[in-house]
Short mmCIF file of C-alpha atoms and ligand atoms in Angstrom, two decimals:
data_model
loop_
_atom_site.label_atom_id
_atom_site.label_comp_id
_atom_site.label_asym_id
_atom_site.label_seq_id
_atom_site.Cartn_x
_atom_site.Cartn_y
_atom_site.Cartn_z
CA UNK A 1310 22.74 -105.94 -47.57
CA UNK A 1311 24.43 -102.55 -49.15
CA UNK A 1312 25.27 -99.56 -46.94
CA UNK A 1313 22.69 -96.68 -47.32
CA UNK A 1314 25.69 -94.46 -46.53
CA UNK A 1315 28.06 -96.18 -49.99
CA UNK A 1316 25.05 -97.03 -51.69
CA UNK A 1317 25.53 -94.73 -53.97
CA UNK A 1318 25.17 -95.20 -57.54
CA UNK A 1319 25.47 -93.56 -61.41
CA UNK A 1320 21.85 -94.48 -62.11
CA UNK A 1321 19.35 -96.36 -59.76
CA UNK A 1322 16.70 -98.17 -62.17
CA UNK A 1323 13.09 -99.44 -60.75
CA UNK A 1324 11.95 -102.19 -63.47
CA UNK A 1325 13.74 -105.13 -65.25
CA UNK A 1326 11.55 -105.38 -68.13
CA UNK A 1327 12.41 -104.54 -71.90
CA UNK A 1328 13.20 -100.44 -70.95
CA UNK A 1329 14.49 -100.51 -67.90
CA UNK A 1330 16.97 -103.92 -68.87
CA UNK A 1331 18.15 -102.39 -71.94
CA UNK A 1332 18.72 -99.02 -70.48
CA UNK A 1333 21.10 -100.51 -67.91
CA UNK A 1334 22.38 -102.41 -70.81
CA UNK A 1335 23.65 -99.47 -72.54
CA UNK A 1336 24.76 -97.18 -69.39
CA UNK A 1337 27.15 -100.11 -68.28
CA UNK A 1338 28.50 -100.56 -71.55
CA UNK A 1339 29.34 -96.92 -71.18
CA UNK A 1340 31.33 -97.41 -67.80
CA UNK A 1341 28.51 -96.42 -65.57
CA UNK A 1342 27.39 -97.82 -62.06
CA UNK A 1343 23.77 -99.02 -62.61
CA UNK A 1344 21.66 -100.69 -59.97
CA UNK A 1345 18.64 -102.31 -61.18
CA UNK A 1346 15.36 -102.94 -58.83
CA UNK A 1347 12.91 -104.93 -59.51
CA UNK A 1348 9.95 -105.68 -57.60
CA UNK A 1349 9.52 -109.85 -58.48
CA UNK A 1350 11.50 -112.42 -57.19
CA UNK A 1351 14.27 -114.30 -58.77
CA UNK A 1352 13.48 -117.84 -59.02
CA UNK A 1353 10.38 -117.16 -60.57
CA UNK A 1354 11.02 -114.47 -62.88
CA UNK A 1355 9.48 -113.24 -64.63
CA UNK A 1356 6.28 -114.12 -63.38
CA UNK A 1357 3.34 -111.61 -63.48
CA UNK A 1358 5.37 -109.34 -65.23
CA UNK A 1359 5.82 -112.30 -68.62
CA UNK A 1360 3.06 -110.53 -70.29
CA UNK A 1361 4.10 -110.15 -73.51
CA UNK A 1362 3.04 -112.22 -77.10
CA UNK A 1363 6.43 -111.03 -77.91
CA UNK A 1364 6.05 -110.28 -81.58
CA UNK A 1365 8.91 -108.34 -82.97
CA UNK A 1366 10.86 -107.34 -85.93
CA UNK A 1367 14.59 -107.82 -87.00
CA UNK A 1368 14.98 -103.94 -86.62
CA UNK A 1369 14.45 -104.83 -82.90
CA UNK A 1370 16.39 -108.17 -83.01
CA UNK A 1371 19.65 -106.91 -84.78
CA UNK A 1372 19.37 -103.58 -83.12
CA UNK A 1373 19.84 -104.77 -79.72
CA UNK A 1374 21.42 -107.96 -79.91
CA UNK A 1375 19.02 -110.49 -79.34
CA UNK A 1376 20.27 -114.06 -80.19
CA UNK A 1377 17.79 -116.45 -81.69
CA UNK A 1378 17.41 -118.97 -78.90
CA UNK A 1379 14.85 -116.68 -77.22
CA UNK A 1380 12.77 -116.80 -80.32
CA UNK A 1381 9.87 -119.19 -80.15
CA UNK A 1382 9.25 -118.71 -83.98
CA UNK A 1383 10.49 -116.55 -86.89
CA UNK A 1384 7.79 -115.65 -88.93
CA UNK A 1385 7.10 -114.44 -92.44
CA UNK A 1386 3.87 -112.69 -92.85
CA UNK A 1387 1.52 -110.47 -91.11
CA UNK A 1388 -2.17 -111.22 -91.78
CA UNK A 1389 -5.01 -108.58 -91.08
CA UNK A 1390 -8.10 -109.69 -90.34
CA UNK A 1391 -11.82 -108.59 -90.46
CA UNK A 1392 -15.11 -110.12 -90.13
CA UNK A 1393 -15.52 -111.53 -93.65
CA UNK A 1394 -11.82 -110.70 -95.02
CA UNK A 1395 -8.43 -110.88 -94.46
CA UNK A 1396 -5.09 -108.85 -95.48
CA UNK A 1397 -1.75 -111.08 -96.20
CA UNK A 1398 1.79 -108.58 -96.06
CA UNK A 1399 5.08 -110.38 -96.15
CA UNK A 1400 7.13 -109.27 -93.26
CA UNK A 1401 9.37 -111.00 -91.65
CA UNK A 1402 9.12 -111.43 -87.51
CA UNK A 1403 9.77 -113.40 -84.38
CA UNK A 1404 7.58 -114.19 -81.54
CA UNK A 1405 9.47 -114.20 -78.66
CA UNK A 1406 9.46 -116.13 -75.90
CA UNK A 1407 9.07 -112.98 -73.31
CA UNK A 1408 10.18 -114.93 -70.42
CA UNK A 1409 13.34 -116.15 -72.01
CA UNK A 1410 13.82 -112.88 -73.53
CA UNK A 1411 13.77 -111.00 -70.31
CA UNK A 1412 16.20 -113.39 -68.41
CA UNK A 1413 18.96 -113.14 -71.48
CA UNK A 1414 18.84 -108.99 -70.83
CA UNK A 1415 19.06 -109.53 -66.91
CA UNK A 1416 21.69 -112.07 -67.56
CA UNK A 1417 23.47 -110.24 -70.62
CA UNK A 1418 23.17 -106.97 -68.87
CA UNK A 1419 25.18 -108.65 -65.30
CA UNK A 1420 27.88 -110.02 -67.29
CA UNK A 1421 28.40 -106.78 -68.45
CA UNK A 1422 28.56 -105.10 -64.87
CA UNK A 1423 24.96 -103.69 -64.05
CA UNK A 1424 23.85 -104.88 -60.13
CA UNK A 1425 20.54 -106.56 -60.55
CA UNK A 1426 18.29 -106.33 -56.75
CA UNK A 1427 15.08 -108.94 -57.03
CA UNK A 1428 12.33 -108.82 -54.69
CA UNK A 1429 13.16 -105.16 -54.44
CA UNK A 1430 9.70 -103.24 -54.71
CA UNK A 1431 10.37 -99.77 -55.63
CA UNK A 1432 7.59 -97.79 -53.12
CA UNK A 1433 9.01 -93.78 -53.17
CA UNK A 1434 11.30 -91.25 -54.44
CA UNK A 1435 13.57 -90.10 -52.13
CA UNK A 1436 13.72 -86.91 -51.97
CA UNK A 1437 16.11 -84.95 -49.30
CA UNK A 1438 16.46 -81.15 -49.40
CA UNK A 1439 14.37 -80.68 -52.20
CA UNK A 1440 15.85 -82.49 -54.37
CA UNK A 1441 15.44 -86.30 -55.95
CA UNK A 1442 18.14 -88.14 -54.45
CA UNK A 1443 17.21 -91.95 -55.22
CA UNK A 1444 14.09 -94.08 -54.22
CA UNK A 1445 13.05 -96.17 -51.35
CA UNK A 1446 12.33 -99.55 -51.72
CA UNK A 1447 11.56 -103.02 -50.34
CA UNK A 1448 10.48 -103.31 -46.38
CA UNK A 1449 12.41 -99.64 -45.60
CA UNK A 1450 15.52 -99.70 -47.86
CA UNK A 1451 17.19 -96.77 -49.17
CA UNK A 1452 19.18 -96.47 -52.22
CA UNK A 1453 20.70 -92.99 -53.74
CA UNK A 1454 21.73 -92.52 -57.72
CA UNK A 1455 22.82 -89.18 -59.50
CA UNK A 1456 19.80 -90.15 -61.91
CA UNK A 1457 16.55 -92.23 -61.03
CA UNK A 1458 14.70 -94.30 -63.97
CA UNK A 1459 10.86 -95.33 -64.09
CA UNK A 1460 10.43 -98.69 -65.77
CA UNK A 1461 8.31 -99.73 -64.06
CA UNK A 1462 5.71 -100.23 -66.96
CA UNK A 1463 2.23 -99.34 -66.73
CA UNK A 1464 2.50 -98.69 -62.81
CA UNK A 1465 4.27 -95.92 -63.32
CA UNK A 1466 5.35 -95.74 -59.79
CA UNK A 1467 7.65 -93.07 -59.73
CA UNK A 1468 6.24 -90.71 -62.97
CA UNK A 1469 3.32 -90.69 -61.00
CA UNK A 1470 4.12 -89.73 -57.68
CA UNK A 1471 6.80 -87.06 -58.85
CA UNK A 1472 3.93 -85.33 -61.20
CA UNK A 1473 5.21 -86.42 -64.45
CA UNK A 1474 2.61 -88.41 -65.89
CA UNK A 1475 -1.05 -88.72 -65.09
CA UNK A 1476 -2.55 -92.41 -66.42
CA UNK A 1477 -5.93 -92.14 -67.63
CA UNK A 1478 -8.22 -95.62 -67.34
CA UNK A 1479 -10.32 -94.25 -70.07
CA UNK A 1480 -6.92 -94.63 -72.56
CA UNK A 1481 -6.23 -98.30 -70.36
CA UNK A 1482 -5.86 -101.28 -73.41
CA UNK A 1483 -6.32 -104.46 -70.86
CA UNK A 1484 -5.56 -107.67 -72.29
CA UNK A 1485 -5.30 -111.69 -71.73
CA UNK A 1486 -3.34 -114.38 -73.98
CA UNK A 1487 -3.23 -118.49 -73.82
CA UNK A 1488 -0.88 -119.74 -74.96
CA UNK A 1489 -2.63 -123.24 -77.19
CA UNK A 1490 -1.92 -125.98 -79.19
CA UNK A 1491 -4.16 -128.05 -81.78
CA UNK A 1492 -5.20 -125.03 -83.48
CA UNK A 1493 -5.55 -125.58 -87.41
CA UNK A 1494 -3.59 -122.64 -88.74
CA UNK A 1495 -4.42 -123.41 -92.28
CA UNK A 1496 -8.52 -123.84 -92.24
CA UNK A 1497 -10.76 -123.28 -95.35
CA UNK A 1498 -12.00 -119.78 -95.60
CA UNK A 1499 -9.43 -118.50 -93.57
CA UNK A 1500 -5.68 -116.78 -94.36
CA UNK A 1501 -3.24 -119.46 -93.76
CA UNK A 1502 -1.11 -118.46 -90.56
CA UNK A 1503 1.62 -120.72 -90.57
CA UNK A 1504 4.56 -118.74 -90.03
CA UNK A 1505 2.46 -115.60 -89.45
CA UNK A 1506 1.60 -112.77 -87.02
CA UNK A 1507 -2.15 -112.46 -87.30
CA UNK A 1508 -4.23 -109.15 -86.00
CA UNK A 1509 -8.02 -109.63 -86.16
CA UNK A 1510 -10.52 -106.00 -85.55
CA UNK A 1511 -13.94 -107.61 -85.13
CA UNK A 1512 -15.65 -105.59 -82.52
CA UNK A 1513 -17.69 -109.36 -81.54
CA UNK A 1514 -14.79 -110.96 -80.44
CA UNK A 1515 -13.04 -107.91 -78.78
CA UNK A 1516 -15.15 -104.88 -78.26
CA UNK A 1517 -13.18 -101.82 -78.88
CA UNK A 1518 -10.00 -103.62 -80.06
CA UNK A 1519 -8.20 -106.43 -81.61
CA UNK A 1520 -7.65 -109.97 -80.85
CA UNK A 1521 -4.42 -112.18 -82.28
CA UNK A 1522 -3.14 -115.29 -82.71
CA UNK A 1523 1.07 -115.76 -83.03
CA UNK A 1524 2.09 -119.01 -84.50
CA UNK A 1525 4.53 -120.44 -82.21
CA UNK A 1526 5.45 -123.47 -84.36
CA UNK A 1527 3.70 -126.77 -85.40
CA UNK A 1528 -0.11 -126.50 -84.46
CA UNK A 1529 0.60 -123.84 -81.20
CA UNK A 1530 -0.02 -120.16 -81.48
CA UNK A 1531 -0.56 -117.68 -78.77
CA UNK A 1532 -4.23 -116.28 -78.52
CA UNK A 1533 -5.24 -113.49 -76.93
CA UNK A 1534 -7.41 -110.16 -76.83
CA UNK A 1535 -7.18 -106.27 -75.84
CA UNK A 1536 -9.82 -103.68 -75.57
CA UNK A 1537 -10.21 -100.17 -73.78
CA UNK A 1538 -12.78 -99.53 -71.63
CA UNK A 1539 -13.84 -96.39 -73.86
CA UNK A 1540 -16.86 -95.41 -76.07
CA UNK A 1541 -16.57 -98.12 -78.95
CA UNK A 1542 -16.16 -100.58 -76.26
CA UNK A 1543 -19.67 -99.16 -74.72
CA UNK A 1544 -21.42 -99.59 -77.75
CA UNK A 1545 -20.17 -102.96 -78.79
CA UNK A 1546 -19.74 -104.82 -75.47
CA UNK A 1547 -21.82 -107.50 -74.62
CA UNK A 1548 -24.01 -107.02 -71.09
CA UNK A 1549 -22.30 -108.90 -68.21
CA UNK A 1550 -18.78 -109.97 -70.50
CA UNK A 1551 -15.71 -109.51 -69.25
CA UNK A 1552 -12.21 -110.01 -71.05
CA UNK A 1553 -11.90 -113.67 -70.40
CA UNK A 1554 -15.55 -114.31 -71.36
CA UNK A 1555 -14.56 -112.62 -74.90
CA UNK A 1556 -11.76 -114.68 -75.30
CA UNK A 1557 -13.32 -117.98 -74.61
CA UNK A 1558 -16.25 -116.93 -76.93
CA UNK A 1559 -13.81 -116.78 -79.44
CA UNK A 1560 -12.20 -120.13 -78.96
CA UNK A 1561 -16.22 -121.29 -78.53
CA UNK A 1562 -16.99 -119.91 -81.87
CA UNK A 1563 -13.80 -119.82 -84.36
CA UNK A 1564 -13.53 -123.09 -86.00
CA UNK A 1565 -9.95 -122.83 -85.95
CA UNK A 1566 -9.93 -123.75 -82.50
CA UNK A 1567 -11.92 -126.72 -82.68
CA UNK A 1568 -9.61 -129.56 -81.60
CA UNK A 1569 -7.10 -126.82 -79.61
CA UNK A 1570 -6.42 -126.77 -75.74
CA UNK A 1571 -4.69 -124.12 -73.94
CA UNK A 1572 -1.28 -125.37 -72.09
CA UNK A 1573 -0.90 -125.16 -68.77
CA UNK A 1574 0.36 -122.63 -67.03
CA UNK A 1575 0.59 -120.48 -69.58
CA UNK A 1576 -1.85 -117.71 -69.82
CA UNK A 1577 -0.52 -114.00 -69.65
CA UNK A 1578 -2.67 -110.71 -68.87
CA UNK A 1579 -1.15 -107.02 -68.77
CA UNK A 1580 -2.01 -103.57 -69.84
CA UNK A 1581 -1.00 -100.55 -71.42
CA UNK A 1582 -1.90 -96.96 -71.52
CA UNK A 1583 -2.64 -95.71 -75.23
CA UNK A 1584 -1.81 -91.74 -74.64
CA UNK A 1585 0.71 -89.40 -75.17
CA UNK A 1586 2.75 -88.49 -72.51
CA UNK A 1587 2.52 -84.92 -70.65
CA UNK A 1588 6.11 -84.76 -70.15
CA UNK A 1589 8.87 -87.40 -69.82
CA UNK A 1590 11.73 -86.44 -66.87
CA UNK A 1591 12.23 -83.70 -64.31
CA UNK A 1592 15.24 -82.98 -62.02
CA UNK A 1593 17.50 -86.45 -62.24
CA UNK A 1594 14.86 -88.46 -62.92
CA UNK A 1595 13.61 -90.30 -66.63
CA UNK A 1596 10.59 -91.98 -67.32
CA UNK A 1597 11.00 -95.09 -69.86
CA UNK A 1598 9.06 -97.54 -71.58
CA UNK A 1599 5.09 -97.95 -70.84
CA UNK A 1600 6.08 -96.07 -67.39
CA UNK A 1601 5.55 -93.00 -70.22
CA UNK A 1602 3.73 -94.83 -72.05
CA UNK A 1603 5.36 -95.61 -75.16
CA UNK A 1604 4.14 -98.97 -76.79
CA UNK A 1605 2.55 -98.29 -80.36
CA UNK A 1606 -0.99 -97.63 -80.15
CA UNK A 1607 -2.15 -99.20 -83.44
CA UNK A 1608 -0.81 -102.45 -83.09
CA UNK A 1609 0.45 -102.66 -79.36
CA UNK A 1610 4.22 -103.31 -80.68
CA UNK A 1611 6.10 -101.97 -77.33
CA UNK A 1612 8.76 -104.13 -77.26
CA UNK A 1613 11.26 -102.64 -79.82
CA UNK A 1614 10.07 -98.86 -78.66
CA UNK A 1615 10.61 -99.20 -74.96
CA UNK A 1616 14.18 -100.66 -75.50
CA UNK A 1617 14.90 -97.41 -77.53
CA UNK A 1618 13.22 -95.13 -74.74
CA UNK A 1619 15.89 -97.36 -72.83
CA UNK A 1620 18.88 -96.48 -75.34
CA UNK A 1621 17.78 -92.95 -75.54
CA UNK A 1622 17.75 -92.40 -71.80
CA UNK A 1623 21.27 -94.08 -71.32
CA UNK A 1624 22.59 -91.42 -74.19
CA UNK A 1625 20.99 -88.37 -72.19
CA UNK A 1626 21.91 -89.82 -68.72
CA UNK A 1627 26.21 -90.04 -70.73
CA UNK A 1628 25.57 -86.85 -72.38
CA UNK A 1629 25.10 -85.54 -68.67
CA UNK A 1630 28.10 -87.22 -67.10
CA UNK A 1631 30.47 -86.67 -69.74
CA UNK A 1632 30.20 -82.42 -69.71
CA UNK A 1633 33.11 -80.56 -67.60
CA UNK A 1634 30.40 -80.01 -64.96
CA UNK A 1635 27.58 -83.18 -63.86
CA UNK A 1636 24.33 -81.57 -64.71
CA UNK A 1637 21.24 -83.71 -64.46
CA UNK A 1638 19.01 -81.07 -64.39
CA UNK A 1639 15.24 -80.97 -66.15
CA UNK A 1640 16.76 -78.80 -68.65
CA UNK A 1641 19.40 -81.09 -69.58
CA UNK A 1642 17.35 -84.33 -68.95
CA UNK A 1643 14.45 -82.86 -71.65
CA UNK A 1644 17.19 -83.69 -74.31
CA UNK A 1645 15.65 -87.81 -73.61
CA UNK A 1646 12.07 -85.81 -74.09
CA UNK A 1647 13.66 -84.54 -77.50
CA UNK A 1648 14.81 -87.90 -78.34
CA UNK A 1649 11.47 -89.58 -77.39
CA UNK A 1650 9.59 -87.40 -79.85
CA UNK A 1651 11.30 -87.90 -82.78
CA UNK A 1652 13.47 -90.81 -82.55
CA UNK A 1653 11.67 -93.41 -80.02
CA UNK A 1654 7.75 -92.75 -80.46
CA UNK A 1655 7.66 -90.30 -83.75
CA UNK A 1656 4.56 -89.65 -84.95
CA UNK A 1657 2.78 -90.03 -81.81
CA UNK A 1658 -0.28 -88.09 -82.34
CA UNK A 1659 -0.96 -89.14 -85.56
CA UNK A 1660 -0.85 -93.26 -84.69
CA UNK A 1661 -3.02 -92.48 -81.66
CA UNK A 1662 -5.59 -91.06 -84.23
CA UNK A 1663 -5.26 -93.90 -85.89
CA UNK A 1664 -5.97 -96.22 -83.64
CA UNK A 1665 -8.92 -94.20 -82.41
CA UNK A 1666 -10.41 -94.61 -85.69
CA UNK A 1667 -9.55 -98.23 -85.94
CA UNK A 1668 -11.04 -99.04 -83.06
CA UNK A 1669 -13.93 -97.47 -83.65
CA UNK A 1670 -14.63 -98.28 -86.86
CA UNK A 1671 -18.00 -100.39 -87.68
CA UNK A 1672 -17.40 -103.84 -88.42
CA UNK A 1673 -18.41 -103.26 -91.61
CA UNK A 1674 -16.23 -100.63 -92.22
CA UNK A 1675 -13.08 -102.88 -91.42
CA UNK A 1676 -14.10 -105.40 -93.83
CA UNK A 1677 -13.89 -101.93 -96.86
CA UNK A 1678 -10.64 -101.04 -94.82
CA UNK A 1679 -9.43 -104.71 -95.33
CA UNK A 1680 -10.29 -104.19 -98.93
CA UNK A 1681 -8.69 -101.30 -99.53
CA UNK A 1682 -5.40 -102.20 -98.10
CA UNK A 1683 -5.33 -104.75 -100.67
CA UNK A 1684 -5.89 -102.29 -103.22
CA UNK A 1685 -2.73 -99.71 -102.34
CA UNK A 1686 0.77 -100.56 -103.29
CA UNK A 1687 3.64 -101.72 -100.28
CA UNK A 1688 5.05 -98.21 -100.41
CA UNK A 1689 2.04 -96.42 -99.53
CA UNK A 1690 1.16 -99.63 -97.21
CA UNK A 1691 4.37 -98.33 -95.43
CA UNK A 1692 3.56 -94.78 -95.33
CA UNK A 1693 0.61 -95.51 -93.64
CA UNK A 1694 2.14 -98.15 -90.90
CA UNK A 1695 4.98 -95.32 -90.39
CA UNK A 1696 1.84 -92.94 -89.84
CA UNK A 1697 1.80 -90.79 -92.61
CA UNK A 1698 -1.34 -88.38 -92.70
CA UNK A 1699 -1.64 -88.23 -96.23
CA UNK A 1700 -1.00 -91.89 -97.21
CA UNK A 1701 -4.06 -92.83 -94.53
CA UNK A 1702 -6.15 -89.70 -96.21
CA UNK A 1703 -6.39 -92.60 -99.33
CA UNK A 1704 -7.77 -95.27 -97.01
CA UNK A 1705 -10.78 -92.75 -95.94
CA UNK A 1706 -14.05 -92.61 -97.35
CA UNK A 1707 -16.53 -89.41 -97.27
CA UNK A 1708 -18.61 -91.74 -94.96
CA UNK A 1709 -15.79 -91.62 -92.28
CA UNK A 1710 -16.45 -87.99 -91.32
CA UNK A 1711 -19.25 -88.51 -88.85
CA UNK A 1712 -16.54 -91.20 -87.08
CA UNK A 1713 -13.04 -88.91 -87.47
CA UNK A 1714 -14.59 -85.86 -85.93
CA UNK A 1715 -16.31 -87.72 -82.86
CA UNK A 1716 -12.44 -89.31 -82.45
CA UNK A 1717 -11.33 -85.75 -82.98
CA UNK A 1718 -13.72 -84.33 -80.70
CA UNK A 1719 -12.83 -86.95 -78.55
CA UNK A 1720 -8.99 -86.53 -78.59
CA UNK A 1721 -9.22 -82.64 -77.75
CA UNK A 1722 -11.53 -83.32 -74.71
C1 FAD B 2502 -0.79 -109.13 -73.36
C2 FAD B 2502 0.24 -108.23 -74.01
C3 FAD B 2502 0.75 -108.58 -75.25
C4 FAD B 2502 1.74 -107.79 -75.84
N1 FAD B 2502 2.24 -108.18 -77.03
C5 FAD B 2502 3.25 -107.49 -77.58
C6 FAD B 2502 3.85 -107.93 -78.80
O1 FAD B 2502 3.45 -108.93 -79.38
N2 FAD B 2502 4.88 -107.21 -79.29
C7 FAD B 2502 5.36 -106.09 -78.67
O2 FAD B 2502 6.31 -105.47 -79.17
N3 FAD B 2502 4.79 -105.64 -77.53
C8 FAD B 2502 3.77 -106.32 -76.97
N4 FAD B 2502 3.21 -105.88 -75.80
C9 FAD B 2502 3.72 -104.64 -75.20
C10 FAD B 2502 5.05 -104.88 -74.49
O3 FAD B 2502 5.00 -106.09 -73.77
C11 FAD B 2502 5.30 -103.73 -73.54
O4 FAD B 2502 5.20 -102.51 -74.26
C12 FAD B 2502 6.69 -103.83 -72.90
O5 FAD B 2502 6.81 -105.03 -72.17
C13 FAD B 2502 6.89 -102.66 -71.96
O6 FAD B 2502 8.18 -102.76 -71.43
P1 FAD B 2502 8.56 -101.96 -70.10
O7 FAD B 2502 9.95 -102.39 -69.74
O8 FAD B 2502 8.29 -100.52 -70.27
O9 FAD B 2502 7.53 -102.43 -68.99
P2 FAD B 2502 7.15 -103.93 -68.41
O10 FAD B 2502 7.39 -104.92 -69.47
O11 FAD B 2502 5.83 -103.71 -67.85
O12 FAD B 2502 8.24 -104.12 -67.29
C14 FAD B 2502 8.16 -103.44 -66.06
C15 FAD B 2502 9.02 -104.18 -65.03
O13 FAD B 2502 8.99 -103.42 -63.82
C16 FAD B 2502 8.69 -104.28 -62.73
N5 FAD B 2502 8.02 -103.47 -61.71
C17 FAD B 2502 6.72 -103.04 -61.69
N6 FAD B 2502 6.50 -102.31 -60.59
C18 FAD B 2502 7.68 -102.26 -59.92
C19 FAD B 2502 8.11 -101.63 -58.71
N7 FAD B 2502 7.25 -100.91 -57.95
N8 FAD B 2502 9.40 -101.76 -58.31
C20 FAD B 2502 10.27 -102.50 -59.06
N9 FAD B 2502 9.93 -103.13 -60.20
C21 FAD B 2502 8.65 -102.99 -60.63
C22 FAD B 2502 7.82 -105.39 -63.34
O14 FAD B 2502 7.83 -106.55 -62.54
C23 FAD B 2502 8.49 -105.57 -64.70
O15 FAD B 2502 9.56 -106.49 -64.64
C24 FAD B 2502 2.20 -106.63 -75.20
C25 FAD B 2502 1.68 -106.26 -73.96
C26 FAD B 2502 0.71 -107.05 -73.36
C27 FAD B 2502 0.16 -106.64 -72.04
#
């Protein structure tokens, strides 16, 4: 067991998931002593926290160093569905296999130097004098660090009790996966999803969301739903339904998953907060990944933009070390806020509109949006996924206005 009195380090992290593993990642590469905390224990990990579908991108893949044996299945297209249509784009992907892919950072990220602590449950800050001096964890342990990082995902444990953040369960996506196999990826009627990423907006199936289903190779495919609990989910939720009822009306109902059987032991749940953040660090102390939150609210991608809240918070935390005089002060740590803005979640605002008007779109609405997608070229397609105001202007109709100013009536209460 470490000396309180020596345990002293660079950076004390609380989370090994995707932000907090990559951020110790980069800070060890830089020469920095980096103790990582995380709450599960070893044997098992990840356990609850292996929540992930784990779709990604090469951007992601190539950016950090991923190798390919923690890919389930690389992928070529991304399908859109609606009720009665679908959408087809060619983009090449990966599912993960999140449990895989969080033991290669934990592993990559030891050989490297960084101390990984399991079964360590972050509870506190510590604060002495005043000042944030490290956090308290486990049954009464203490551990100090020039900087302190939330990772903790949507818990939030620090952020919250240090003021930083305030969670919202109106702006809560909850969902649940199964992982299956038998399912006919290539039925009549249907887009074939062989090799594809597939996002389905039919408010029957998931009320104020989207459902999925990842091919994972041969005839398995993750399956899963997410909803908020917020006004689109009111009107289109079904008296009495929770989330798992949802999903099994959808394996009950979808021909596709006629012959298919979930595997054992595999079934994944999580959650995510779609909102922007109030602010992001305060005196030696960073808030990363969905601690902030920062997964993609259209399309729930947080993978690749919690790893760069990761690599943006290592840069601040060097930038800090590295001057004539150690200053991790909020007014030098709200250089990671900078970076958030425009280099980790740009756009911010914009996609959470988006989403707000996805989700609440009539069904028969997202069978015109469907339509229309098919009908702009890639580049605008683009402009629109990188959350362009103008390039989503084209996808609007004059009957929309009723539904965009509820959302932005909505957004500005
Ligand atoms: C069902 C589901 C499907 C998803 N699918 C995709 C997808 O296909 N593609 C994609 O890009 N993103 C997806 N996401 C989003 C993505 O998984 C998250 O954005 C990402 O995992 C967040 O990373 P994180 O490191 O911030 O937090 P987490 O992944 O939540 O990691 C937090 C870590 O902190 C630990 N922890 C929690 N509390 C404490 C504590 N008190 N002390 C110490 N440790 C603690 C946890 O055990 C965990 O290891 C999905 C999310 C869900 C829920």
């Amino acid at each position: 067991m470490p000396n309180s009195q020596t345990d002293h380090h660079d950076v004390v992290i609380a989370g090994a998931g995707p932000a907090g593993a990559q951020c110790a990642r980069d800070l060890v590469r830089r020469g920095y002593d980096v103790v990582v905390l995380e709450a599960e224990g070893e044997d098992e990990f990840p356990r609850q926290s292996n929540k992930s579908s784990g779709g990604t991108f090469p951007p992601m893949l190539s950016a950090f160093g991923i190798p390919d044996d923690v890919v389930m299945n690389f992928t070529d297209n991304v399908v859109i569905e609606s009720p009665n249509d679908y959408f087809v784009q060619y983009q090449p992907g990966g599912v993960l296999d999140f449990a895989k892919f969080k033991q290669f950072l934990v592993r990559d990220g030891r050989e490297l130097g960084a101390e990984y602590r399991f079964d360590a449950r972050v509870n506190t800050p510590l604060v002495e004098g005043g000042e944030l001096v490290g956090v308290q964890y486990g049954g009464g342990n203490t551990v100090y660090g020039d900087i302190v990082v939330d990772a903790t995902g949507p818990a939030a444990v620090l952020a919250k009790q240090l003021g930083v953040i305030t969670l919202e369960r109106e702006n809560q996506a909850i969902a649940i996966e199964y992982e299956m196999e038998g399912i006919e990826l290539d039925h009549e009627g249907y887009a074939d999803l062989t090799d594809a990423m597939m996002l389905r907006l039919d408010h029957d199936i998931a009320p104020g969301g989207y459902s999925w289903i990842f091919h994972t190779g041969e005839d398995t495919a993750k399956v899963g739903l997410c909803y908020l609990h917020n006004d689109a989910h009111r009107l289109y939720a079904r008296e009495g339904m929770r989330i798992d009822d949802y999903l099994q009306y959808w394996l009950d109902t979808d021909p596709r998953f006629e012959n298919a059987e979930r595997i054992a032991g595999r079934q994944h749940r999580g959650s995510a907060h779609l909102q922007m953040p109030d602010r992001l660090s305060s005196d030696n102390f960073m808030a990363i990944g969905d601690a902030v939150p920062t997964v993609d609210p259209v399309w729930g991608e947080g993978i690749n933009a919690c790893m760069k809240s990761g690599r943006a918070a290592a840069i601040t935390a060097d930038h800090c070390f590295v001057a004539s005089e150690v200053d991790t002060s909020a007014a030098n740590l709200s250089a990671y806020d900078d970076r958030w803005h425009t280099e980790v979640a740009p756009k911010m605002e914009t996609r959470l509109l988006i989403s707000r008007v996805l989700y609440r779109a009539p069904n028969d609405r997202l069978d015109t949006f469907i339509r229309d997608m098919r009908r702009i070229d890639a580049t605008e397609l683009d402009k629109v996924g990188g959350g362009s105001v103008r390039a989503l202007a084209k996808l609007l109709h004059l009957r929309d206005v009723p539904l965009l100013a509820r959302v932005l009536t909505a957004s500005r209460g």
